[in-house]
């Protein structure tokens, strides 16, 4: 439910996307007073900011929430942008999450009583606890070299890309082979563009292994791995702790 910003509450969740709504469900189960702050005017999470033909990279069955499992007729398909955004909005209504929309958090500071004060575009709110569920993919990253390229070369970050017509005619260089890069390369190639894909540091995995989607294997390791002696690696098990920031592997649900 959308609501007005209270003056104070026990817990504030910054962001009403998948992570924020999931946290809201758990806090409801624990009887903890809370409110979610969403900077957008509409619900649906960061999916609303993606390009026109964007599709999930993970199979539809992964678009499940606590108490709200995926119940569609294509569990192994890949939802388009509007469908996954609608599912997030539907979940918010299903759990009656207390949400304040158009509340962009501009400052978070410690309060003298040990809690926090949040300054937002909708006003100020005090809280004992703050959960930041704002995601990590919404800040465009452009390398310094981008400033050195000729002005006649059109450069467009994925955050500003809408569809193939967003680009002038001619070949396209896609820089970066995380999931956005490979999905866009696929989309542009199918539109008839000559596409060059600049391979970065993102790892590579097969879409399927032994008849199962690779993300299905990851899910099985997370839930059942300990029982068979093969678990997902912890940070301590990585060859380099910086690998926890590695890009997602080359995967596309586009085609």
PDB file of C-alpha atoms in Angstrom:
ATOM      1  CA  UNK A   1       0.000   0.000   0.000  1.00  0.00           C
ATOM      2  CA  UNK A   2       1.275   3.487  -0.768  1.00  0.00           C
ATOM      3  CA  UNK A   3       1.279   5.888   2.166  1.00  0.00           C
ATOM      4  CA  UNK A   4       2.547   9.239   3.380  1.00  0.00           C
ATOM      5  CA  UNK A   5       5.994   9.489   4.923  1.00  0.00           C
ATOM      6  CA  UNK A   6       5.852   9.028   8.728  1.00  0.00           C
ATOM      7  CA  UNK A   7       7.966  11.168  11.039  1.00  0.00           C
ATOM      8  CA  UNK A   8       9.572   8.086  12.580  1.00  0.00           C
ATOM      9  CA  UNK A   9       9.470   4.297  12.355  1.00  0.00           C
ATOM     10  CA  UNK A  10      11.377   1.280  13.617  1.00  0.00           C
ATOM     11  CA  UNK A  11      12.987   0.330  10.287  1.00  0.00           C
ATOM     12  CA  UNK A  12      13.322   2.060   6.919  1.00  0.00           C
ATOM     13  CA  UNK A  13      13.989   0.042   3.774  1.00  0.00           C
ATOM     14  CA  UNK A  14      15.507   2.119   0.975  1.00  0.00           C
ATOM     15  CA  UNK A  15      14.177   0.705  -2.297  1.00  0.00           C
ATOM     16  CA  UNK A  16      10.926  -1.128  -3.055  1.00  0.00           C
ATOM     17  CA  UNK A  17      12.248  -3.549  -5.648  1.00  0.00           C
ATOM     18  CA  UNK A  18      12.734  -7.290  -5.240  1.00  0.00           C
ATOM     19  CA  UNK A  19      15.194  -7.090  -2.351  1.00  0.00           C
ATOM     20  CA  UNK A  20      13.276  -4.392  -0.500  1.00  0.00           C
ATOM     21  CA  UNK A  21       9.932  -6.161  -0.812  1.00  0.00           C
ATOM     22  CA  UNK A  22      11.452  -9.460   0.296  1.00  0.00           C
ATOM     23  CA  UNK A  23      12.849  -7.734   3.387  1.00  0.00           C
ATOM     24  CA  UNK A  24       9.407  -6.205   3.998  1.00  0.00           C
ATOM     25  CA  UNK A  25       7.830  -9.678   3.963  1.00  0.00           C
ATOM     26  CA  UNK A  26      10.318 -10.959   6.549  1.00  0.00           C
ATOM     27  CA  UNK A  27       9.839  -7.929   8.778  1.00  0.00           C
ATOM     28  CA  UNK A  28       6.089  -8.430   8.600  1.00  0.00           C
ATOM     29  CA  UNK A  29       6.539 -12.030   9.748  1.00  0.00           C
ATOM     30  CA  UNK A  30       8.564 -10.738  12.698  1.00  0.00           C
ATOM     31  CA  UNK A  31       6.035  -8.019  13.528  1.00  0.00           C
ATOM     32  CA  UNK A  32       8.539  -5.214  12.971  1.00  0.00           C
ATOM     33  CA  UNK A  33       7.184  -1.768  12.125  1.00  0.00           C
ATOM     34  CA  UNK A  34       8.751  -0.494   8.903  1.00  0.00           C
ATOM     35  CA  UNK A  35       8.331   1.554   5.747  1.00  0.00           C
ATOM     36  CA  UNK A  36       9.834   1.266   2.250  1.00  0.00           C
ATOM     37  CA  UNK A  37      11.054   4.362   0.412  1.00  0.00           C
ATOM     38  CA  UNK A  38      10.874   4.197  -3.399  1.00  0.00           C
ATOM     39  CA  UNK A  39      12.382   7.028  -5.431  1.00  0.00           C
ATOM     40  CA  UNK A  40      10.183   6.324  -8.460  1.00  0.00           C
ATOM     41  CA  UNK A  41       6.545   7.325  -8.783  1.00  0.00           C
ATOM     42  CA  UNK A  42       5.623   3.791  -9.848  1.00  0.00           C
ATOM     43  CA  UNK A  43       6.393   0.322  -8.482  1.00  0.00           C
ATOM     44  CA  UNK A  44       8.284  -2.366 -10.357  1.00  0.00           C
ATOM     45  CA  UNK A  45      11.850  -1.876  -9.218  1.00  0.00           C
ATOM     46  CA  UNK A  46      14.855  -1.075 -11.378  1.00  0.00           C
ATOM     47  CA  UNK A  47      13.463  -3.245 -14.166  1.00  0.00           C
ATOM     48  CA  UNK A  48      11.480  -0.196 -15.259  1.00  0.00           C
ATOM     49  CA  UNK A  49      14.736   1.524 -16.211  1.00  0.00           C
ATOM     50  CA  UNK A  50      15.876  -1.134 -18.690  1.00  0.00           C
ATOM     51  CA  UNK A  51      15.655  -0.940 -22.472  1.00  0.00           C
ATOM     52  CA  UNK A  52      12.564  -1.857 -24.513  1.00  0.00           C
ATOM     53  CA  UNK A  53      13.375  -5.483 -25.411  1.00  0.00           C
ATOM     54  CA  UNK A  54      15.208  -6.333 -22.184  1.00  0.00           C
ATOM     55  CA  UNK A  55      14.495  -9.819 -20.863  1.00  0.00           C
ATOM     56  CA  UNK A  56      15.440 -11.686 -17.723  1.00  0.00           C
ATOM     57  CA  UNK A  57      18.716 -13.566 -17.882  1.00  0.00           C
ATOM     58  CA  UNK A  58      17.496 -15.980 -15.217  1.00  0.00           C
ATOM     59  CA  UNK A  59      14.609 -18.391 -15.932  1.00  0.00           C
ATOM     60  CA  UNK A  60      11.123 -17.334 -14.893  1.00  0.00           C
ATOM     61  CA  UNK A  61      11.010 -19.772 -11.976  1.00  0.00           C
ATOM     62  CA  UNK A  62      13.642 -17.641 -10.256  1.00  0.00           C
ATOM     63  CA  UNK A  63      11.165 -14.722 -10.187  1.00  0.00           C
ATOM     64  CA  UNK A  64       9.671 -16.065  -6.976  1.00  0.00           C
ATOM     65  CA  UNK A  65       9.243 -14.227  -3.694  1.00  0.00           C
ATOM     66  CA  UNK A  66       8.613 -15.476  -0.146  1.00  0.00           C
ATOM     67  CA  UNK A  67       5.008 -16.619  -0.075  1.00  0.00           C
ATOM     68  CA  UNK A  68       4.624 -15.803  -3.789  1.00  0.00           C
ATOM     69  CA  UNK A  69       6.132 -18.534  -5.951  1.00  0.00           C
ATOM     70  CA  UNK A  70       6.150 -18.229  -9.728  1.00  0.00           C
ATOM     71  CA  UNK A  71       2.889 -19.733 -10.995  1.00  0.00           C
ATOM     72  CA  UNK A  72       3.033 -18.938 -14.708  1.00  0.00           C
ATOM     73  CA  UNK A  73       2.938 -21.405 -17.589  1.00  0.00           C
ATOM     74  CA  UNK A  74       6.553 -20.923 -18.763  1.00  0.00           C
ATOM     75  CA  UNK A  75       8.896 -21.555 -15.821  1.00  0.00           C
ATOM     76  CA  UNK A  76      11.917 -22.093 -18.089  1.00  0.00           C
ATOM     77  CA  UNK A  77      11.292 -19.048 -20.274  1.00  0.00           C
ATOM     78  CA  UNK A  78      12.615 -15.520 -19.775  1.00  0.00           C
ATOM     79  CA  UNK A  79      10.252 -12.671 -18.860  1.00  0.00           C
ATOM     80  CA  UNK A  80      10.392  -9.412 -20.815  1.00  0.00           C
ATOM     81  CA  UNK A  81      10.942  -6.157 -18.965  1.00  0.00           C
ATOM     82  CA  UNK A  82       7.325  -5.144 -18.457  1.00  0.00           C
ATOM     83  CA  UNK A  83       6.293  -8.554 -17.164  1.00  0.00           C
ATOM     84  CA  UNK A  84       8.927  -8.746 -14.454  1.00  0.00           C
ATOM     85  CA  UNK A  85       8.233  -5.131 -13.414  1.00  0.00           C
ATOM     86  CA  UNK A  86       4.516  -5.961 -13.195  1.00  0.00           C
ATOM     87  CA  UNK A  87       5.306  -9.026 -11.079  1.00  0.00           C
ATOM     88  CA  UNK A  88       7.249  -6.889  -8.605  1.00  0.00           C
ATOM     89  CA  UNK A  89       4.333  -4.444  -8.410  1.00  0.00           C
ATOM     90  CA  UNK A  90       1.867  -7.307  -7.934  1.00  0.00           C
ATOM     91  CA  UNK A  91       3.932  -8.734  -5.075  1.00  0.00           C
ATOM     92  CA  UNK A  92       3.960  -5.353  -3.329  1.00  0.00           C
ATOM     93  CA  UNK A  93       0.154  -5.377  -3.394  1.00  0.00           C
ATOM     94  CA  UNK A  94      -0.068  -9.056  -2.390  1.00  0.00           C
ATOM     95  CA  UNK A  95       1.872  -8.502   0.851  1.00  0.00           C
ATOM     96  CA  UNK A  96       0.388  -5.034   1.432  1.00  0.00           C
ATOM     97  CA  UNK A  97       3.873  -3.558   1.768  1.00  0.00           C
ATOM     98  CA  UNK A  98       3.944  -0.075   3.381  1.00  0.00           C
ATOM     99  CA  UNK A  99       5.535   2.026   0.624  1.00  0.00           C
ATOM    100  CA  UNK A 100       6.167   5.731   0.160  1.00  0.00           C
ATOM    101  CA  UNK A 101       6.692   6.485  -3.534  1.00  0.00           C
ATOM    102  CA  UNK A 102       8.515   9.515  -4.973  1.00  0.00           C
ATOM    103  CA  UNK A 103      10.746   9.479  -1.871  1.00  0.00           C
ATOM    104  CA  UNK A 104      14.318   9.843  -3.111  1.00  0.00           C
ATOM    105  CA  UNK A 105      16.784   9.495  -0.227  1.00  0.00           C
ATOM    106  CA  UNK A 106      19.324  12.315  -0.448  1.00  0.00           C
ATOM    107  CA  UNK A 107      21.100  11.930   2.901  1.00  0.00           C
ATOM    108  CA  UNK A 108      21.463   9.294   5.619  1.00  0.00           C
ATOM    109  CA  UNK A 109      23.060  10.352   8.896  1.00  0.00           C
ATOM    110  CA  UNK A 110      23.490   8.994  12.406  1.00  0.00           C
ATOM    111  CA  UNK A 111      21.168  10.406  15.048  1.00  0.00           C
ATOM    112  CA  UNK A 112      22.268  11.369  18.545  1.00  0.00           C
ATOM    113  CA  UNK A 113      20.097   8.618  20.061  1.00  0.00           C
ATOM    114  CA  UNK A 114      21.862   5.868  18.147  1.00  0.00           C
ATOM    115  CA  UNK A 115      19.364   5.637  15.302  1.00  0.00           C
ATOM    116  CA  UNK A 116      19.329   7.317  11.909  1.00  0.00           C
ATOM    117  CA  UNK A 117      17.808  10.291  10.137  1.00  0.00           C
ATOM    118  CA  UNK A 118      16.938  10.094   6.444  1.00  0.00           C
ATOM    119  CA  UNK A 119      16.446  13.204   4.331  1.00  0.00           C
ATOM    120  CA  UNK A 120      14.213  12.476   1.354  1.00  0.00           C
ATOM    121  CA  UNK A 121      12.433  14.370  -1.405  1.00  0.00           C
ATOM    122  CA  UNK A 122       9.221  13.655   0.545  1.00  0.00           C
ATOM    123  CA  UNK A 123      10.528  14.940   3.874  1.00  0.00           C
ATOM    124  CA  UNK A 124      12.496  13.662   6.875  1.00  0.00           C
ATOM    125  CA  UNK A 125      12.075  10.369   8.717  1.00  0.00           C
ATOM    126  CA  UNK A 126      13.840   8.968  11.795  1.00  0.00           C
ATOM    127  CA  UNK A 127      14.454   5.217  12.203  1.00  0.00           C
ATOM    128  CA  UNK A 128      16.191   2.814  14.566  1.00  0.00           C
ATOM    129  CA  UNK A 129      17.352   0.649  11.651  1.00  0.00           C
ATOM    130  CA  UNK A 130      17.996   1.230   7.932  1.00  0.00           C
ATOM    131  CA  UNK A 131      18.194  -1.444   5.236  1.00  0.00           C
ATOM    132  CA  UNK A 132      19.651  -0.274   1.925  1.00  0.00           C
ATOM    133  CA  UNK A 133      18.061  -2.273  -0.914  1.00  0.00           C
ATOM    134  CA  UNK A 134      18.804   0.156  -3.739  1.00  0.00           C
ATOM    135  CA  UNK A 135      20.686  -2.249  -6.010  1.00  0.00           C
ATOM    136  CA  UNK A 136      24.098  -1.757  -7.571  1.00  0.00           C
ATOM    137  CA  UNK A 137      23.568  -1.520 -11.338  1.00  0.00           C
ATOM    138  CA  UNK A 138      21.920   1.889 -11.728  1.00  0.00           C
ATOM    139  CA  UNK A 139      25.039   4.089 -11.778  1.00  0.00           C
ATOM    140  CA  UNK A 140      26.526   4.244 -15.314  1.00  0.00           C
ATOM    141  CA  UNK A 141      30.258   3.542 -15.508  1.00  0.00           C
ATOM    142  CA  UNK A 142      32.215   5.069 -18.383  1.00  0.00           C
ATOM    143  CA  UNK A 143      35.986   4.495 -18.548  1.00  0.00           C
ATOM    144  CA  UNK A 144      38.222   7.584 -18.887  1.00  0.00           C
ATOM    145  CA  UNK A 145      39.167   6.519 -22.424  1.00  0.00           C
ATOM    146  CA  UNK A 146      35.622   7.317 -23.529  1.00  0.00           C
ATOM    147  CA  UNK A 147      36.469  11.039 -23.363  1.00  0.00           C
ATOM    148  CA  UNK A 148      39.352  10.549 -25.798  1.00  0.00           C
ATOM    149  CA  UNK A 149      37.306   9.077 -28.649  1.00  0.00           C
ATOM    150  CA  UNK A 150      36.310  11.260 -31.643  1.00  0.00           C
ATOM    151  CA  UNK A 151      33.145  13.335 -31.243  1.00  0.00           C
ATOM    152  CA  UNK A 152      31.804  11.913 -34.523  1.00  0.00           C
ATOM    153  CA  UNK A 153      31.610   8.500 -32.826  1.00  0.00           C
ATOM    154  CA  UNK A 154      28.237   8.089 -31.088  1.00  0.00           C
ATOM    155  CA  UNK A 155      28.627   6.659 -27.579  1.00  0.00           C
ATOM    156  CA  UNK A 156      25.576   5.412 -25.747  1.00  0.00           C
ATOM    157  CA  UNK A 157      25.540   3.773 -22.309  1.00  0.00           C
ATOM    158  CA  UNK A 158      23.017   0.960 -21.776  1.00  0.00           C
ATOM    159  CA  UNK A 159      21.130   3.194 -19.338  1.00  0.00           C
ATOM    160  CA  UNK A 160      20.297   5.541 -22.239  1.00  0.00           C
ATOM    161  CA  UNK A 161      19.603   2.824 -24.834  1.00  0.00           C
ATOM    162  CA  UNK A 162      15.969   2.207 -25.733  1.00  0.00           C
ATOM    163  CA  UNK A 163      16.023   0.162 -28.921  1.00  0.00           C
ATOM    164  CA  UNK A 164      17.966  -0.359 -32.124  1.00  0.00           C
ATOM    165  CA  UNK A 165      16.650   2.903 -33.563  1.00  0.00           C
ATOM    166  CA  UNK A 166      18.420   4.743 -30.715  1.00  0.00           C
ATOM    167  CA  UNK A 167      21.630   4.276 -32.714  1.00  0.00           C
ATOM    168  CA  UNK A 168      22.613   5.822 -36.042  1.00  0.00           C
ATOM    169  CA  UNK A 169      23.064   3.537 -39.043  1.00  0.00           C
ATOM    170  CA  UNK A 170      26.230   1.471 -39.260  1.00  0.00           C
ATOM    171  CA  UNK A 171      28.233  -1.121 -37.339  1.00  0.00           C
ATOM    172  CA  UNK A 172      28.082  -1.243 -33.535  1.00  0.00           C
ATOM    173  CA  UNK A 173      30.832  -1.949 -31.035  1.00  0.00           C
ATOM    174  CA  UNK A 174      29.466  -3.354 -27.769  1.00  0.00           C
ATOM    175  CA  UNK A 175      31.963  -2.830 -24.953  1.00  0.00           C
ATOM    176  CA  UNK A 176      31.566  -5.187 -22.020  1.00  0.00           C
ATOM    177  CA  UNK A 177      30.416  -8.784 -21.964  1.00  0.00           C
ATOM    178  CA  UNK A 178      28.370  -8.969 -18.832  1.00  0.00           C
ATOM    179  CA  UNK A 179      24.731  -9.891 -19.239  1.00  0.00           C
ATOM    180  CA  UNK A 180      23.651  -6.538 -20.664  1.00  0.00           C
ATOM    181  CA  UNK A 181      26.452  -6.588 -23.223  1.00  0.00           C
ATOM    182  CA  UNK A 182      25.755 -10.043 -24.619  1.00  0.00           C
ATOM    183  CA  UNK A 183      21.997  -9.507 -24.673  1.00  0.00           C
ATOM    184  CA  UNK A 184      22.390  -6.233 -26.577  1.00  0.00           C
ATOM    185  CA  UNK A 185      24.883  -7.821 -28.970  1.00  0.00           C
ATOM    186  CA  UNK A 186      22.331 -10.546 -29.678  1.00  0.00           C
ATOM    187  CA  UNK A 187      19.500  -8.046 -30.138  1.00  0.00           C
ATOM    188  CA  UNK A 188      21.483  -5.779 -32.468  1.00  0.00           C
ATOM    189  CA  UNK A 189      22.809  -8.708 -34.499  1.00  0.00           C
ATOM    190  CA  UNK A 190      19.269  -9.979 -35.058  1.00  0.00           C
ATOM    191  CA  UNK A 191      18.228  -6.512 -36.257  1.00  0.00           C
ATOM    192  CA  UNK A 192      20.765  -6.799 -39.082  1.00  0.00           C
ATOM    193  CA  UNK A 193      23.560  -4.720 -37.561  1.00  0.00           C
ATOM    194  CA  UNK A 194      27.213  -5.690 -37.919  1.00  0.00           C
ATOM    195  CA  UNK A 195      28.188  -6.151 -34.270  1.00  0.00           C
ATOM    196  CA  UNK A 196      31.646  -6.362 -32.720  1.00  0.00           C
ATOM    197  CA  UNK A 197      31.717  -7.560 -29.121  1.00  0.00           C
ATOM    198  CA  UNK A 198      34.619  -6.354 -26.993  1.00  0.00           C
ATOM    199  CA  UNK A 199      35.236  -9.135 -24.474  1.00  0.00           C
ATOM    200  CA  UNK A 200      35.903  -7.992 -20.910  1.00  0.00           C
ATOM    201  CA  UNK A 201      36.602  -9.816 -17.665  1.00  0.00           C
ATOM    202  CA  UNK A 202      33.167 -11.406 -17.191  1.00  0.00           C
ATOM    203  CA  UNK A 203      33.365 -15.196 -17.002  1.00  0.00           C
ATOM    204  CA  UNK A 204      31.661 -17.636 -19.326  1.00  0.00           C
ATOM    205  CA  UNK A 205      29.283 -20.479 -18.529  1.00  0.00           C
ATOM    206  CA  UNK A 206      27.035 -22.668 -20.693  1.00  0.00           C
ATOM    207  CA  UNK A 207      23.350 -21.759 -20.772  1.00  0.00           C
ATOM    208  CA  UNK A 208      22.551 -25.425 -20.026  1.00  0.00           C
ATOM    209  CA  UNK A 209      24.442 -28.332 -18.512  1.00  0.00           C
ATOM    210  CA  UNK A 210      23.131 -31.907 -18.521  1.00  0.00           C
ATOM    211  CA  UNK A 211      19.674 -30.744 -19.478  1.00  0.00           C
ATOM    212  CA  UNK A 212      19.324 -28.095 -16.754  1.00  0.00           C
ATOM    213  CA  UNK A 213      19.792 -24.329 -16.933  1.00  0.00           C
ATOM    214  CA  UNK A 214      23.105 -23.342 -15.340  1.00  0.00           C
ATOM    215  CA  UNK A 215      21.290 -21.159 -12.806  1.00  0.00           C
ATOM    216  CA  UNK A 216      19.314 -24.226 -11.780  1.00  0.00           C
ATOM    217  CA  UNK A 217      22.588 -25.878 -10.830  1.00  0.00           C
ATOM    218  CA  UNK A 218      23.610 -22.801  -8.833  1.00  0.00           C
ATOM    219  CA  UNK A 219      20.279 -22.900  -6.976  1.00  0.00           C
ATOM    220  CA  UNK A 220      20.718 -26.606  -6.232  1.00  0.00           C
ATOM    221  CA  UNK A 221      24.207 -25.981  -4.849  1.00  0.00           C
ATOM    222  CA  UNK A 222      22.879 -23.249  -2.582  1.00  0.00           C
ATOM    223  CA  UNK A 223      20.103 -25.464  -1.197  1.00  0.00           C
ATOM    224  CA  UNK A 224      21.455 -29.008  -1.459  1.00  0.00           C
ATOM    225  CA  UNK A 225      25.203 -28.589  -1.969  1.00  0.00           C
ATOM    226  CA  UNK A 226      26.248 -29.164   1.606  1.00  0.00           C
ATOM    227  CA  UNK A 227      24.597 -32.572   1.588  1.00  0.00           C
ATOM    228  CA  UNK A 228      26.726 -33.758  -1.332  1.00  0.00           C
ATOM    229  CA  UNK A 229      29.905 -31.981  -0.315  1.00  0.00           C
ATOM    230  CA  UNK A 230      29.877 -29.315  -3.040  1.00  0.00           C
ATOM    231  CA  UNK A 231      28.873 -25.843  -1.869  1.00  0.00           C
ATOM    232  CA  UNK A 232      28.970 -22.378  -3.359  1.00  0.00           C
ATOM    233  CA  UNK A 233      32.329 -20.756  -2.528  1.00  0.00           C
ATOM    234  CA  UNK A 234      32.579 -18.288   0.326  1.00  0.00           C
ATOM    235  CA  UNK A 235      34.768 -15.204   0.010  1.00  0.00           C
ATOM    236  CA  UNK A 236      37.481 -17.024   1.985  1.00  0.00           C
ATOM    237  CA  UNK A 237      37.526 -19.811  -0.651  1.00  0.00           C
ATOM    238  CA  UNK A 238      38.133 -17.481  -3.606  1.00  0.00           C
ATOM    239  CA  UNK A 239      41.587 -17.286  -5.156  1.00  0.00           C
ATOM    240  CA  UNK A 240      41.320 -13.503  -4.836  1.00  0.00           C
ATOM    241  CA  UNK A 241      38.747 -11.787  -2.569  1.00  0.00           C
ATOM    242  CA  UNK A 242      38.212  -9.155  -5.275  1.00  0.00           C
ATOM    243  CA  UNK A 243      36.490 -11.831  -7.339  1.00  0.00           C
ATOM    244  CA  UNK A 244      33.338 -11.250  -5.300  1.00  0.00           C
ATOM    245  CA  UNK A 245      32.953  -8.075  -7.391  1.00  0.00           C
ATOM    246  CA  UNK A 246      33.434  -9.911 -10.691  1.00  0.00           C
ATOM    247  CA  UNK A 247      30.882  -9.292 -13.423  1.00  0.00           C
ATOM    248  CA  UNK A 248      28.070 -11.740 -14.020  1.00  0.00           C
ATOM    249  CA  UNK A 249      28.938 -14.360 -16.658  1.00  0.00           C
ATOM    250  CA  UNK A 250      28.096 -14.219 -20.361  1.00  0.00           C
ATOM    251  CA  UNK A 251      24.449 -15.241 -20.360  1.00  0.00           C
ATOM    252  CA  UNK A 252      21.412 -14.026 -22.259  1.00  0.00           C
ATOM    253  CA  UNK A 253      17.754 -14.912 -22.035  1.00  0.00           C
ATOM    254  CA  UNK A 254      17.089 -13.002 -25.226  1.00  0.00           C
ATOM    255  CA  UNK A 255      17.323 -15.842 -27.681  1.00  0.00           C
TER     256      UNK A 255
END
